[in-house]
Amino acid sequence: MKSKTFEKHSYTFMLLGLMAVVLLFFTALKGGMMWKGDVWLGIAMQFPEYGVVTLGLMFCFICGKMDMSFMALGNFATIMAVMYMGAHADSPAGGVILVGIAIALGIAVVGGLINGLLVAYLDIPPVMATISMQLVWTGLSVALTNGNTVKGLPSLYTDIGHTYLLGFLPVPLLIFLVIFAVAWWLLQHTVYGEKLYMVGTNIKAAEFSAINTRRMVIGTYILCDVICCIGCLIMISTMASAKADYGTSYVMRCILILVLAGVLPDGGMGRIDNVLIAIVTIQIIATGVNMFPNLNTYYASLIWGALLLVVLVMSTRMSSGGFLRLRAKKAAKA
Amino acid sequence: MSEYLLQMTGIDKSFGGVHALDHVNFAIKPGKVMCLAGENGCGKSTLVKIISGVYTRDSGEVMFEGRAIEKITPADATRMGIQVIYQDLSIFPNLTVMENLAINSEITANRKIVNRKRWEQTAREALSKIGYEIDLHKKMGELSVADKQLVAICRALLFNAKLIIMDEPTTALTKKEVDALFKTVRQLRDSGIAIMFISHKTEEIFEISDDVCIMRNGKNVFLGETATLTKKDFTYYMTGREIEDDYFVPTNISKEPVLKVEHLTWRDKFHDVSFELRKGEILGITGLLGSGRTELALSLFGLGKVHSGTITLNGRPVKISSPIEAQRLRIGYVPEDRLTEGLCLRQPIADNIMLSSLKQLTRALGMIRHQELFEKSNEWVKTFSIATDDAHKHASTLSGGNQQKIVLSKWLNNDLDVLILNGPTVGVDIGAKQDIHALVHDLANKGLAVIIISDDLAEVVVNCNRVIVMKDGGIVGEMTGDRITEENILDIIR
């Protein structure tokens, strides 16, 4: 029985093992520096913004689709939000912030809807459709801002990114945890989650089983882009501004995390708990690399690229056993 | 030198703990057609892969042309004159017939420069070996399966093949094409080539083979001349049990038709199709590939188009615009291609069974009743005796017959008036085939209206109380009761 449990979670154990190896590696090189409280607070502060984005993209991947447009869309949405908030600086901050957030999320819904329509109704391959949309959103942002940063966020908003609740819990982390819980619930406990895995595995069979696959694809793109936009809303808070090309490196980083976690873009695969482990592991690597001030930042890009390749090679060689979906405990007993 | 071209004795092969081949003996003479028969998963393909050098045997002896063969690679096998024509045919669909025929010899000869004249010559030479004519400059992907097969055979002949192994070549062919293929096979046989023909279709095996080797559960249970076997023996060797044809006797046909189709037309696919279907009936729709039979079914399930004509369900005219609408109207459809249209292979059996009934499992806030999902699907696993110990296992772990039972239960878990089965037993072995037929008879007699679409005439004859024959998109004949025989259907189709 015990070995069966191990087999079921073997990939999770492998990921935890990888995290331990990474920690040991940096400890060996940097000694106690890796274990200072500040370092870990920094980690907890930094991963939520792209962690949230990754959770959004996860839905797209499980559905067997791809989204390359989410950061460009998120940047456009937040630029619009910041512009609105800047223009109403003299009104009460609370109300302005809420309207600003609503504007950003509204734009994300529209962006997701367009992606979904292109893919589900016009049958454009997801990568092409969303790369085109990426260019459209980036173009709009640059046209609006001339490529400059947009400032003027109320200080109440920029504080969000730097506040520690009860002195130790960063607000971005809290937002991440809430979104993580919602995503978990959606995947594990709702009919939507059930359909998502089935549609992602074989969309044609799902259609032949009287499932509205087009609605599923469109809904998933909207969900993905809205969650990604929330990530961008956290990002502008820590940056205190919005810009057309913020976080563009997150696109590849999110894909890296998902592939590492076993959420392959083929669809129908992957567990959200593995995604969490992969997000944290990647942040530890990022933090660790930053501890070498002499290291040229361009090497970081090299490291990420090499890592993505290694993970891709690994994942294509792994038996699919590791990438099963997670089952609710109650059901597993039945 | 022995009279055998290839002789294998006591071949053993295990994968992990699974004994795929257990002391199998096999022998084939030049100039003979040898059928390798057996149900799915009996070890046929493993044996073929050992012959062609893809797998290495654990133990046993292999003699080829009187010489003992130790280890061989696929390249060695080709050099020795062993050619395998796999089901997927291994062709390049985007290249022309000529290029497909010539490319291998060009590569083997290590030529770097393209000489179209030489290519054409090679290709013509290949085609002339079986006196087959086709436009050399047609793209391979545009050819019918039958033509692709003949091109593959020609290509094999270019290598001076002594043994040609054909892996279920007739699966996607119409009767006419099968006849043409058999003509070629006989021609090759008479020229001294040994043919190993893999199949599980009884009729074909008796028609074409000189010798037959029957396998079951990794052992060979029969090896000898086909003439010494009766069909009954054959079925017994294949399945290990005696099977009788169980004709469908309708007992519960309703007066009023549940489904009425009038002058239904989907331009370029089928036209002016009219028929009625009553509860308790099993209606057969048969015809060749391309006769419009599948398209008709798709139109009744909301995945096809209707340009004109009407569909009446329980006396009310209906428009079926999507599978969701079809489901609401209590129509179910078991598709033709189980693997791409019927199943999510990488998902659990249970989830596949419940895929079209997720509404039943929804509770507040769109949450899913996991418990019920497993209980319900376990009931179906029991009802249909689906061969699994755990419904959490992936659908891909099951054999064709059991997979088909999943697709069936997926629809039967809905309350249906009409169930459309398209090729319900394609790729299903004899045992499971019987199970599925018995089940459908039972459902019909309990008041379900069933349509079976099939080009397996034996299946239509045994299971239907009424048959519609389609040709070129139109209905060309209808027969009931004793008038339904394979001969009568063939008379109309051809």
CSV table of N, CA, C and O in Angstrom, one decimal, chain A residues 4 185-213 266-269 320-321 324-334, chain B residues 298 301 303 323-324 327 333 335 338-348 350-352 355-359 361-371 373-375 378 390 392 394 410-411:
chain,number,residue,atom,x,y,z
A,4,LYS,N,2.5,2.0,-3.2
A,4,LYS,CA,1.5,2.5,-4.2
A,4,LYS,C,1.3,4.0,-4.0
A,4,LYS,O,1.3,4.7,-5.0
A,185,TRP,N,-9.6,24.6,-5.9
A,185,TRP,CA,-11.0,24.3,-5.8
A,185,TRP,C,-11.6,24.0,-7.2
A,185,TRP,O,-12.3,23.1,-7.4
A,186,LEU,N,-11.3,24.9,-8.1
A,186,LEU,CA,-11.8,24.8,-9.4
A,186,LEU,C,-11.4,23.5,-10.1
A,186,LEU,O,-12.2,22.8,-10.7
A,187,LEU,N,-10.1,23.1,-9.9
A,187,LEU,CA,-9.6,21.9,-10.6
A,187,LEU,C,-10.1,20.6,-9.9
A,187,LEU,O,-10.4,19.7,-10.6
A,188,GLN,N,-10.1,20.7,-8.6
A,188,GLN,CA,-10.4,19.4,-7.9
A,188,GLN,C,-11.9,19.2,-7.5
A,188,GLN,O,-12.3,18.0,-7.4
A,189,HIS,N,-12.6,20.2,-7.4
A,189,HIS,CA,-14.0,20.0,-6.9
A,189,HIS,C,-15.1,20.5,-7.7
A,189,HIS,O,-16.3,20.4,-7.3
A,190,THR,N,-14.8,21.0,-8.9
A,190,THR,CA,-15.9,21.5,-9.7
A,190,THR,C,-16.1,20.7,-11.0
A,190,THR,O,-15.1,20.0,-11.5
A,191,VAL,N,-17.3,20.8,-11.6
A,191,VAL,CA,-17.5,20.1,-12.9
A,191,VAL,C,-16.7,20.8,-14.0
A,191,VAL,O,-16.2,20.1,-14.9
A,192,TYR,N,-16.4,22.1,-13.8
A,192,TYR,CA,-15.6,22.8,-14.8
A,192,TYR,C,-14.2,22.1,-14.8
A,192,TYR,O,-13.7,21.8,-15.9
A,193,GLY,N,-13.6,21.9,-13.6
A,193,GLY,CA,-12.3,21.2,-13.6
A,193,GLY,C,-12.3,19.9,-14.2
A,193,GLY,O,-11.4,19.5,-15.0
A,194,GLU,N,-13.3,19.1,-14.0
A,194,GLU,CA,-13.5,17.8,-14.6
A,194,GLU,C,-13.5,17.9,-16.1
A,194,GLU,O,-12.8,17.2,-16.8
A,195,LYS,N,-14.3,18.8,-16.6
A,195,LYS,CA,-14.4,19.0,-18.0
A,195,LYS,C,-13.1,19.5,-18.6
A,195,LYS,O,-12.7,19.1,-19.7
A,196,LEU,N,-12.4,20.3,-17.9
A,196,LEU,CA,-11.2,20.9,-18.4
A,196,LEU,C,-10.2,19.8,-18.7
A,196,LEU,O,-9.5,19.8,-19.7
A,197,TYR,N,-10.0,18.9,-17.7
A,197,TYR,CA,-9.0,17.8,-18.0
A,197,TYR,C,-9.5,16.9,-19.2
A,197,TYR,O,-8.7,16.5,-20.0
A,198,MET,N,-10.8,16.7,-19.3
A,198,MET,CA,-11.2,15.8,-20.4
A,198,MET,C,-11.1,16.5,-21.7
A,198,MET,O,-10.7,15.9,-22.7
A,199,VAL,N,-11.5,17.8,-21.8
A,199,VAL,CA,-11.4,18.6,-23.0
A,199,VAL,C,-9.9,18.7,-23.4
A,199,VAL,O,-9.5,18.5,-24.6
A,200,GLY,N,-9.0,18.9,-22.4
A,200,GLY,CA,-7.6,19.0,-22.7
A,200,GLY,C,-7.0,17.7,-23.2
A,200,GLY,O,-6.1,17.7,-24.0
A,201,THR,N,-7.6,16.6,-22.8
A,201,THR,CA,-7.0,15.3,-23.2
A,201,THR,C,-7.5,15.0,-24.6
A,201,THR,O,-6.7,14.5,-25.5
A,202,ASN,N,-8.7,15.2,-24.9
A,202,ASN,CA,-9.2,14.9,-26.3
A,202,ASN,C,-10.5,15.7,-26.5
A,202,ASN,O,-11.6,15.4,-26.2
A,203,ILE,N,-10.3,16.9,-27.2
A,203,ILE,CA,-11.4,17.8,-27.3
A,203,ILE,C,-12.4,17.3,-28.3
A,203,ILE,O,-13.6,17.5,-28.1
A,204,LYS,N,-12.0,16.4,-29.2
A,204,LYS,CA,-13.0,15.8,-30.1
A,204,LYS,C,-13.9,14.9,-29.4
A,204,LYS,O,-15.1,14.9,-29.6
A,205,ALA,N,-13.3,14.0,-28.6
A,205,ALA,CA,-14.1,13.0,-27.8
A,205,ALA,C,-15.1,13.8,-26.9
A,205,ALA,O,-16.2,13.4,-26.7
A,206,ALA,N,-14.6,14.9,-26.3
A,206,ALA,CA,-15.5,15.7,-25.4
A,206,ALA,C,-16.6,16.3,-26.2
A,206,ALA,O,-17.8,16.2,-25.8
A,207,GLU,N,-16.4,16.7,-27.4
A,207,GLU,CA,-17.5,17.3,-28.3
A,207,GLU,C,-18.5,16.2,-28.6
A,207,GLU,O,-19.7,16.4,-28.5
A,208,PHE,N,-18.0,15.0,-28.9
A,208,PHE,CA,-18.9,13.8,-29.2
A,208,PHE,C,-19.6,13.4,-28.0
A,208,PHE,O,-20.5,12.6,-28.0
A,209,SER,N,-19.2,13.8,-26.8
A,209,SER,CA,-19.9,13.5,-25.6
A,209,SER,C,-20.8,14.6,-25.1
A,209,SER,O,-21.1,14.7,-23.9
A,210,ALA,N,-21.2,15.4,-26.0
A,210,ALA,CA,-22.2,16.5,-25.7
A,210,ALA,C,-21.6,17.5,-24.7
A,210,ALA,O,-22.3,18.0,-23.8
A,211,ILE,N,-20.3,17.8,-24.8
A,211,ILE,CA,-19.8,18.9,-24.0
A,211,ILE,C,-19.6,20.1,-24.9
A,211,ILE,O,-19.1,20.0,-26.0
A,212,ASN,N,-19.9,21.3,-24.4
A,212,ASN,CA,-19.8,22.5,-25.2
A,212,ASN,C,-18.3,22.9,-25.2
A,212,ASN,O,-17.9,23.7,-24.3
A,213,THR,N,-17.6,22.3,-26.1
A,213,THR,CA,-16.1,22.5,-26.0
A,213,THR,C,-15.7,24.0,-26.3
A,213,THR,O,-14.7,24.5,-25.8
A,266,ASP,N,0.5,19.7,-23.9
A,266,ASP,CA,-0.4,18.8,-24.6
A,266,ASP,C,-1.8,18.7,-24.1
A,266,ASP,O,-2.7,18.3,-24.8
A,267,GLY,N,-1.9,19.1,-22.8
A,267,GLY,CA,-3.3,19.2,-22.2
A,267,GLY,C,-3.6,17.9,-21.4
A,267,GLY,O,-3.1,16.9,-21.6
A,268,GLY,N,-4.6,18.2,-20.5
A,268,GLY,CA,-5.2,17.1,-19.7
A,268,GLY,C,-4.3,16.5,-18.6
A,268,GLY,O,-4.6,15.5,-18.0
A,269,MET,N,-3.1,17.2,-18.4
A,269,MET,CA,-2.2,16.6,-17.5
A,269,MET,C,-1.8,17.6,-16.4
A,269,MET,O,-1.9,18.8,-16.6
A,320,SER,N,4.3,8.8,-18.4
A,320,SER,CA,3.3,9.7,-18.0
A,320,SER,C,2.8,9.6,-16.6
A,320,SER,O,2.0,10.4,-16.1
A,321,GLY,N,3.3,8.6,-15.9
A,321,GLY,CA,2.8,8.3,-14.6
A,321,GLY,C,2.9,9.5,-13.6
A,321,GLY,O,2.0,9.6,-12.8
A,324,LEU,N,-0.2,12.4,-13.7
A,324,LEU,CA,-1.6,12.2,-13.5
A,324,LEU,C,-2.2,13.4,-12.8
A,324,LEU,O,-1.5,14.2,-12.2
A,325,ARG,N,-3.5,13.5,-12.9
A,325,ARG,CA,-4.1,14.5,-12.1
A,325,ARG,C,-4.3,14.1,-10.7
A,325,ARG,O,-4.2,12.9,-10.3
A,326,LEU,N,-4.5,15.1,-9.9
A,326,LEU,CA,-4.7,14.8,-8.5
A,326,LEU,C,-6.1,14.5,-8.2
A,326,LEU,O,-7.0,15.2,-8.8
A,327,ARG,N,-6.4,13.5,-7.4
A,327,ARG,CA,-7.8,13.2,-7.2
A,327,ARG,C,-8.2,13.6,-5.8
A,327,ARG,O,-7.4,13.6,-4.8
A,328,ALA,N,-9.4,14.0,-5.6
A,328,ALA,CA,-9.9,14.4,-4.3
A,328,ALA,C,-9.8,13.1,-3.4
A,328,ALA,O,-10.1,12.0,-3.9
A,329,LYS,N,-9.5,13.3,-2.2
A,329,LYS,CA,-9.2,12.1,-1.3
A,329,LYS,C,-10.5,11.2,-1.2
A,329,LYS,O,-10.4,10.0,-1.2
A,330,LYS,N,-11.6,11.9,-1.0
A,330,LYS,CA,-12.8,11.2,-0.8
A,330,LYS,C,-13.0,10.2,-2.0
A,330,LYS,O,-13.4,9.0,-1.8
A,331,ALA,N,-12.8,10.7,-3.2
A,331,ALA,CA,-13.0,9.9,-4.4
A,331,ALA,C,-12.1,8.7,-4.5
A,331,ALA,O,-12.4,7.6,-4.8
A,332,ALA,N,-10.8,8.9,-4.0
A,332,ALA,CA,-9.8,7.9,-4.1
A,332,ALA,C,-10.2,6.7,-3.3
A,332,ALA,O,-9.9,5.6,-3.6
A,333,LYS,N,-10.9,6.9,-2.2
A,333,LYS,CA,-11.3,5.8,-1.4
A,333,LYS,C,-12.4,5.0,-2.0
A,333,LYS,O,-12.5,3.8,-1.8
A,334,ALA,N,-13.3,5.6,-2.8
A,334,ALA,CA,-14.5,5.0,-3.3
A,334,ALA,C,-14.1,3.8,-4.2
A,334,ALA,O,-13.0,3.7,-4.7
B,298,LEU,N,-23.9,11.6,-38.5
B,298,LEU,CA,-23.4,12.8,-37.9
B,298,LEU,C,-24.6,13.9,-37.9
B,298,LEU,O,-24.7,14.7,-37.0
B,301,PHE,N,-26.9,13.6,-35.2
B,301,PHE,CA,-26.3,13.8,-33.9
B,301,PHE,C,-25.8,15.3,-33.8
B,301,PHE,O,-25.2,15.7,-32.8
B,303,LEU,N,-23.7,17.0,-35.7
B,303,LEU,CA,-22.4,17.4,-36.1
B,303,LEU,C,-22.3,17.5,-37.6
B,303,LEU,O,-21.2,17.8,-38.1
B,323,PRO,N,-24.3,18.3,-30.6
B,323,PRO,CA,-24.5,17.1,-29.8
B,323,PRO,C,-25.2,17.4,-28.5
B,323,PRO,O,-25.9,16.5,-28.0
B,324,ILE,N,-25.1,18.6,-28.0
B,324,ILE,CA,-25.8,19.0,-26.8
B,324,ILE,C,-27.3,18.9,-27.0
B,324,ILE,O,-28.0,18.4,-26.2
B,327,GLN,N,-28.4,15.3,-27.3
B,327,GLN,CA,-28.5,14.7,-26.0
B,327,GLN,C,-29.8,15.1,-25.3
B,327,GLN,O,-30.4,14.2,-24.7
B,333,TYR,N,-24.8,8.7,-29.6
B,333,TYR,CA,-24.0,8.3,-30.8
B,333,TYR,C,-22.7,7.7,-30.3
B,333,TYR,O,-21.9,8.4,-29.6
B,335,PRO,N,-19.3,6.8,-31.7
B,335,PRO,CA,-18.7,7.1,-33.0
B,335,PRO,C,-17.8,6.0,-33.6
B,335,PRO,O,-17.6,5.0,-33.0
B,338,ARG,N,-13.1,5.1,-32.3
B,338,ARG,CA,-13.2,5.0,-30.8
B,338,ARG,C,-12.0,5.9,-30.2
B,338,ARG,O,-12.2,6.6,-29.3
B,339,LEU,N,-10.8,5.8,-30.8
B,339,LEU,CA,-9.7,6.4,-30.2
B,339,LEU,C,-9.7,7.9,-30.2
B,339,LEU,O,-9.3,8.6,-29.3
B,340,THR,N,-10.1,8.4,-31.4
B,340,THR,CA,-10.0,9.9,-31.5
B,340,THR,C,-11.4,10.5,-31.1
B,340,THR,O,-11.4,11.7,-30.7
B,341,GLU,N,-12.5,9.8,-31.4
B,341,GLU,CA,-13.8,10.5,-31.1
B,341,GLU,C,-14.5,10.0,-29.9
B,341,GLU,O,-15.4,10.6,-29.4
B,342,GLY,N,-14.1,8.8,-29.4
B,342,GLY,CA,-14.9,8.2,-28.4
B,342,GLY,C,-14.3,8.3,-27.0
B,342,GLY,O,-15.0,8.4,-26.0
B,343,LEU,N,-13.0,8.4,-26.9
B,343,LEU,CA,-12.4,8.2,-25.6
B,343,LEU,C,-11.3,9.3,-25.3
B,343,LEU,O,-10.6,9.8,-26.2
B,344,CYS,N,-11.2,9.7,-24.0
B,344,CYS,CA,-10.0,10.4,-23.5
B,344,CYS,C,-9.1,9.4,-23.0
B,344,CYS,O,-9.2,9.0,-21.8
B,345,LEU,N,-8.2,8.9,-23.8
B,345,LEU,CA,-7.4,7.7,-23.4
B,345,LEU,C,-6.6,7.9,-22.1
B,345,LEU,O,-6.4,7.0,-21.3
B,346,ARG,N,-6.0,9.1,-22.0
B,346,ARG,CA,-5.1,9.4,-20.8
B,346,ARG,C,-5.9,9.8,-19.6
B,346,ARG,O,-5.4,10.4,-18.7
B,347,GLN,N,-7.2,9.5,-19.5
B,347,GLN,CA,-8.0,9.8,-18.4
B,347,GLN,C,-8.6,8.5,-17.8
B,347,GLN,O,-8.7,7.5,-18.5
B,348,PRO,N,-9.0,8.5,-16.5
B,348,PRO,CA,-9.5,7.3,-15.9
B,348,PRO,C,-10.8,6.8,-16.7
B,348,PRO,O,-11.5,7.5,-17.3
B,350,ALA,N,-13.4,5.7,-15.2
B,350,ALA,CA,-14.6,6.2,-14.6
B,350,ALA,C,-15.0,7.6,-15.2
B,350,ALA,O,-16.2,7.8,-15.5
B,351,ASP,N,-14.0,8.5,-15.4
B,351,ASP,CA,-14.4,9.8,-15.9
B,351,ASP,C,-14.8,9.7,-17.4
B,351,ASP,O,-15.7,10.5,-17.8
B,352,ASN,N,-14.3,8.7,-18.1
B,352,ASN,CA,-14.8,8.5,-19.5
B,352,ASN,C,-16.2,8.1,-19.5
B,352,ASN,O,-17.0,8.5,-20.3
B,355,LEU,N,-18.6,11.0,-18.8
B,355,LEU,CA,-18.3,12.3,-19.5
B,355,LEU,C,-19.5,13.0,-20.0
B,355,LEU,O,-19.6,14.2,-20.0
B,356,SER,N,-20.5,12.2,-20.5
B,356,SER,CA,-21.7,12.8,-21.1
B,356,SER,C,-22.8,13.0,-20.0
B,356,SER,O,-23.9,13.4,-20.4
B,357,SER,N,-22.6,12.6,-18.8
B,357,SER,CA,-23.6,12.8,-17.8
B,357,SER,C,-23.1,13.7,-16.6
B,357,SER,O,-23.6,13.5,-15.5
B,358,LEU,N,-22.3,14.6,-16.9
B,358,LEU,CA,-21.8,15.4,-15.8
B,358,LEU,C,-22.8,16.3,-15.1
B,358,LEU,O,-22.7,16.7,-14.0
B,359,LYS,N,-23.9,16.6,-15.9
B,359,LYS,CA,-25.0,17.3,-15.3
B,359,LYS,C,-25.6,16.6,-14.1
B,359,LYS,O,-25.9,17.3,-13.1
B,361,LEU,N,-24.1,15.0,-12.0
B,361,LEU,CA,-23.1,15.0,-10.9
B,361,LEU,C,-22.9,16.4,-10.4
B,361,LEU,O,-22.0,16.6,-9.5
B,362,THR,N,-23.6,17.4,-10.9
B,362,THR,CA,-23.4,18.7,-10.4
B,362,THR,C,-24.2,19.0,-9.2
B,362,THR,O,-25.3,18.7,-9.1
B,363,ARG,N,-23.5,19.7,-8.2
B,363,ARG,CA,-24.3,20.2,-7.1
B,363,ARG,C,-24.0,21.6,-6.9
B,363,ARG,O,-23.5,22.3,-7.8
B,364,ALA,N,-24.4,22.2,-5.8
B,364,ALA,CA,-24.3,23.7,-5.6
B,364,ALA,C,-23.0,24.2,-6.0
B,364,ALA,O,-21.9,23.6,-5.9
B,365,LEU,N,-22.9,25.4,-6.6
B,365,LEU,CA,-21.7,26.1,-7.0
B,365,LEU,C,-20.9,25.4,-8.0
B,365,LEU,O,-19.7,25.6,-8.2
B,366,GLY,N,-21.6,24.6,-8.8
B,366,GLY,CA,-20.9,23.9,-9.9
B,366,GLY,C,-19.9,22.8,-9.4
B,366,GLY,O,-19.0,22.4,-10.1
B,367,MET,N,-20.1,22.4,-8.1
B,367,MET,CA,-19.2,21.4,-7.6
B,367,MET,C,-19.6,20.0,-8.1
B,367,MET,O,-20.7,19.8,-8.5
B,368,ILE,N,-18.6,19.1,-8.1
B,368,ILE,CA,-18.9,17.8,-8.7
B,368,ILE,C,-19.0,16.8,-7.5
B,368,ILE,O,-18.3,16.9,-6.5
B,369,ARG,N,-19.9,15.8,-7.8
B,369,ARG,CA,-20.0,14.7,-6.8
B,369,ARG,C,-19.0,13.6,-7.2
B,369,ARG,O,-19.4,12.7,-7.9
B,370,HIS,N,-17.8,13.7,-6.6
B,370,HIS,CA,-16.8,12.6,-6.9
B,370,HIS,C,-17.3,11.2,-6.6
B,370,HIS,O,-17.1,10.3,-7.3
B,371,GLN,N,-17.8,11.1,-5.4
B,371,GLN,CA,-18.3,9.9,-4.8
B,371,GLN,C,-19.2,9.2,-5.8
B,371,GLN,O,-19.0,8.0,-6.2
B,373,LEU,N,-19.6,9.8,-9.0
B,373,LEU,CA,-19.0,9.5,-10.2
B,373,LEU,C,-18.4,8.1,-10.2
B,373,LEU,O,-18.6,7.4,-11.2
B,374,PHE,N,-17.7,7.8,-9.1
B,374,PHE,CA,-17.1,6.5,-9.0
B,374,PHE,C,-18.1,5.4,-8.8
B,374,PHE,O,-18.0,4.3,-9.4
B,375,GLU,N,-19.1,5.7,-8.0
B,375,GLU,CA,-20.1,4.6,-7.7
B,375,GLU,C,-20.8,4.3,-9.0
B,375,GLU,O,-21.0,3.1,-9.4
B,378,ASN,N,-18.6,2.5,-11.5
B,378,ASN,CA,-18.4,1.1,-11.1
B,378,ASN,C,-19.6,0.2,-11.4
B,378,ASN,O,-19.4,-0.9,-11.7
B,390,ASP,N,-9.8,-1.6,-11.4
B,390,ASP,CA,-9.9,-0.3,-10.8
B,390,ASP,C,-10.3,0.7,-11.8
B,390,ASP,O,-9.6,0.9,-12.8
B,392,HIS,N,-10.1,3.7,-11.7
B,392,HIS,CA,-9.2,4.9,-11.7
B,392,HIS,C,-8.2,4.7,-12.8
B,392,HIS,O,-7.5,5.7,-13.1
B,394,HIS,N,-6.4,4.3,-16.4
B,394,HIS,CA,-6.6,5.0,-17.7
B,394,HIS,C,-7.3,4.1,-18.7
B,394,HIS,O,-7.2,2.9,-18.7
B,410,LYS,N,-21.1,5.1,-21.6
B,410,LYS,CA,-21.2,6.6,-21.5
B,410,LYS,C,-22.5,7.1,-22.0
B,410,LYS,O,-23.1,8.0,-21.4
B,411,TRP,N,-23.0,6.5,-23.1
B,411,TRP,CA,-24.3,6.9,-23.6
B,411,TRP,C,-25.5,6.3,-22.9
B,411,TRP,O,-26.6,6.9,-22.7
